Amino acid sequence: MSSVKVSNHWGNLIIGSYQSKDINPLMPILQQEFPNWNSKRIKSYMELVNHENSEVSGVLAAKNESGYYVGCLIYTFQQIDKSRFNNRSNGSSNEASNVFVIENINSCIPILQKKIFLALIDEAIKIAQTNECDYIELPTLATHSYELVKEKYNNSIEDPKSFRTYIRL
C-alpha cells in the first residue's frame, strides 16, 4: 500500500492517510459509524486496519481548515473473481481482479456529507490506481449520500450482481 499525500479539496478540506495510533480525534466519527460498539471494540478494529506498514488496509481522514476531522474512510485491498463483474475481461473466469474495498465511510457533518464522501472517494481512487487496482468497491449507491459520486463516476459504475457497487478504474 502506498501512502497518500495530503490533498486539498473544496473549502480547504484536507484528505490524507491517517496513520496515528491515537484514534481519539476520529472517535466521534467512528462512534457514529459503529453505534453499537464500545470504545474498546472500535479501538481494536482500528488497530487491525491501521497498523504500520500495512499492505492490505488503511484509513483516509478528512480534516477541515480548522483542524477538525469531519470524515473518514476505512479500506482494504482484496482480490475478487472477475466473473463477479459485468466484465469486459478477455481472460478466463479463474482470474482475479485487484479491488480497493471501501469497508466504511462516514462524515460527522450531514449537510456536507455528499461533498466529504466525494472528496474521500476521489482520494481512494488515486490510491487504488497507484496500487494497480481494477475496481473500487463501495457500499450501495442507493443512498442520497452518494449523489455526487454517482454523477462524477456514472460512466464507470458497474452492476455488481450484489448489494455492493463497483467503479471500474
mmCIF file of C-alpha atoms in Angstrom, residues 22-114:
data_model
loop_
_atom_site.group_PDB
_atom_site.id
_atom_site.type_symbol
_atom_site.label_atom_id
_atom_site.label_comp_id
_atom_site.label_asym_id
_atom_site.label_seq_id
_atom_site.Cartn_x
_atom_site.Cartn_y
_atom_site.Cartn_z
ATOM 1 C CA ASP A 22 -4.149 7.687 18.636
ATOM 2 C CA ILE A 23 -7.646 7.325 17.201
ATOM 3 C CA ASN A 24 -9.268 9.682 19.713
ATOM 4 C CA PRO A 25 -9.516 12.506 17.144
ATOM 5 C CA LEU A 26 -11.593 10.156 14.948
ATOM 6 C CA MET A 27 -13.741 8.719 17.751
ATOM 7 C CA PRO A 28 -16.827 10.926 17.173
ATOM 8 C CA ILE A 29 -16.932 9.788 13.528
ATOM 9 C CA LEU A 30 -16.190 6.152 14.407
ATOM 10 C CA GLN A 31 -18.836 6.090 17.148
ATOM 11 C CA GLN A 32 -21.343 7.367 14.627
ATOM 12 C CA GLU A 33 -20.300 4.641 12.159
ATOM 13 C CA PHE A 34 -20.377 1.899 14.822
ATOM 14 C CA PRO A 35 -23.123 2.977 17.264
ATOM 15 C CA ASN A 36 -23.441 -0.458 18.888
ATOM 16 C CA TRP A 37 -19.720 -0.846 19.556
ATOM 17 C CA ASN A 38 -17.973 0.257 22.734
ATOM 18 C CA SER A 39 -14.720 2.257 22.618
ATOM 19 C CA LYS A 40 -12.572 -0.811 23.229
ATOM 20 C CA ARG A 41 -14.063 -2.652 20.255
ATOM 21 C CA ILE A 42 -13.640 0.388 17.988
ATOM 22 C CA LYS A 43 -10.004 0.788 19.052
ATOM 23 C CA SER A 44 -9.341 -2.905 18.455
ATOM 24 C CA TYR A 45 -10.846 -2.696 14.949
ATOM 25 C CA MET A 46 -8.802 0.400 14.146
ATOM 26 C CA GLU A 47 -5.612 -1.333 15.295
ATOM 27 C CA LEU A 48 -6.337 -4.078 12.755
ATOM 28 C CA VAL A 49 -6.913 -1.758 9.802
ATOM 29 C CA ASN A 50 -4.443 0.973 10.682
ATOM 30 C CA HIS A 51 -1.248 -0.757 11.740
ATOM 31 C CA GLU A 52 2.133 0.386 10.424
ATOM 32 C CA ASN A 53 3.379 -0.907 7.080
ATOM 33 C CA SER A 54 0.027 -2.433 6.254
ATOM 34 C CA GLU A 55 -0.133 -3.838 2.760
ATOM 35 C CA VAL A 56 -3.813 -4.722 2.995
ATOM 36 C CA SER A 57 -5.697 -1.900 4.722
ATOM 37 C CA GLY A 58 -5.686 1.720 5.791
ATOM 38 C CA VAL A 59 -7.621 4.810 6.790
ATOM 39 C CA LEU A 60 -8.178 8.090 4.963
ATOM 40 C CA ALA A 61 -9.286 11.060 7.030
ATOM 41 C CA ALA A 62 -10.866 14.355 6.012
ATOM 42 C CA LYS A 63 -9.925 17.394 8.075
ATOM 43 C CA ASN A 64 -11.344 20.910 7.757
ATOM 44 C CA GLU A 65 -9.204 24.040 7.723
ATOM 45 C CA SER A 66 -9.663 24.407 11.489
ATOM 46 C CA GLY A 67 -8.019 21.030 12.034
ATOM 47 C CA TYR A 68 -11.142 19.066 12.971
ATOM 48 C CA TYR A 69 -11.735 15.639 11.474
ATOM 49 C CA VAL A 70 -15.011 15.635 9.560
ATOM 50 C CA GLY A 71 -14.918 12.268 7.788
ATOM 51 C CA CYS A 72 -13.054 9.010 7.408
ATOM 52 C CA LEU A 73 -12.839 6.090 5.027
ATOM 53 C CA ILE A 74 -11.577 2.645 6.027
ATOM 54 C CA TYR A 75 -10.339 0.428 3.213
ATOM 55 C CA THR A 76 -8.798 -2.911 2.356
ATOM 56 C CA PHE A 77 -7.161 -4.355 -0.735
ATOM 57 C CA GLN A 78 -8.713 -7.622 -1.928
ATOM 58 C CA GLN A 79 -8.823 -9.884 -4.949
ATOM 59 C CA ILE A 80 -12.205 -10.836 -6.359
ATOM 60 C CA ASP A 81 -13.028 -13.333 -9.097
ATOM 61 C CA LYS A 82 -13.527 -11.461 -12.375
ATOM 62 C CA SER A 83 -16.693 -13.444 -13.097
ATOM 63 C CA ARG A 84 -18.499 -11.345 -10.456
ATOM 64 C CA PHE A 85 -18.450 -8.331 -12.740
ATOM 65 C CA ASN A 86 -20.304 -7.384 -15.895
ATOM 66 C CA ASN A 87 -16.876 -7.754 -17.161
ATOM 67 C CA ARG A 88 -15.102 -6.710 -20.274
ATOM 68 C CA SER A 89 -12.401 -9.225 -19.440
ATOM 69 C CA ASN A 90 -10.944 -11.376 -22.148
ATOM 70 C CA GLY A 91 -9.350 -13.747 -19.657
ATOM 71 C CA SER A 92 -10.597 -16.917 -18.038
ATOM 72 C CA SER A 93 -13.079 -16.774 -15.186
ATOM 73 C CA ASN A 94 -10.386 -18.090 -12.825
ATOM 74 C CA GLU A 95 -8.618 -14.745 -12.942
ATOM 75 C CA ALA A 96 -8.870 -12.282 -10.084
ATOM 76 C CA SER A 97 -9.332 -8.534 -10.150
ATOM 77 C CA ASN A 98 -7.467 -6.308 -7.720
ATOM 78 C CA VAL A 99 -10.076 -4.365 -5.786
ATOM 79 C CA PHE A 100 -9.824 -1.417 -3.422
ATOM 80 C CA VAL A 101 -12.687 -2.066 -0.996
ATOM 81 C CA ILE A 102 -14.261 0.755 0.968
ATOM 82 C CA GLU A 103 -15.249 -1.036 4.151
ATOM 83 C CA ASN A 104 -16.639 2.003 5.959
ATOM 84 C CA ILE A 105 -17.137 5.657 5.107
ATOM 85 C CA ASN A 106 -18.671 8.298 7.322
ATOM 86 C CA SER A 107 -18.933 12.009 7.870
ATOM 87 C CA CYS A 108 -19.906 13.845 11.027
ATOM 88 C CA ILE A 109 -21.412 16.807 9.131
ATOM 89 C CA PRO A 110 -24.666 15.689 7.480
ATOM 90 C CA ILE A 111 -25.126 18.871 5.467
ATOM 91 C CA LEU A 112 -21.706 18.381 3.808
ATOM 92 C CA GLN A 113 -21.755 14.589 3.690
ATOM 93 C CA LYS A 114 -22.068 14.330 -0.101
#
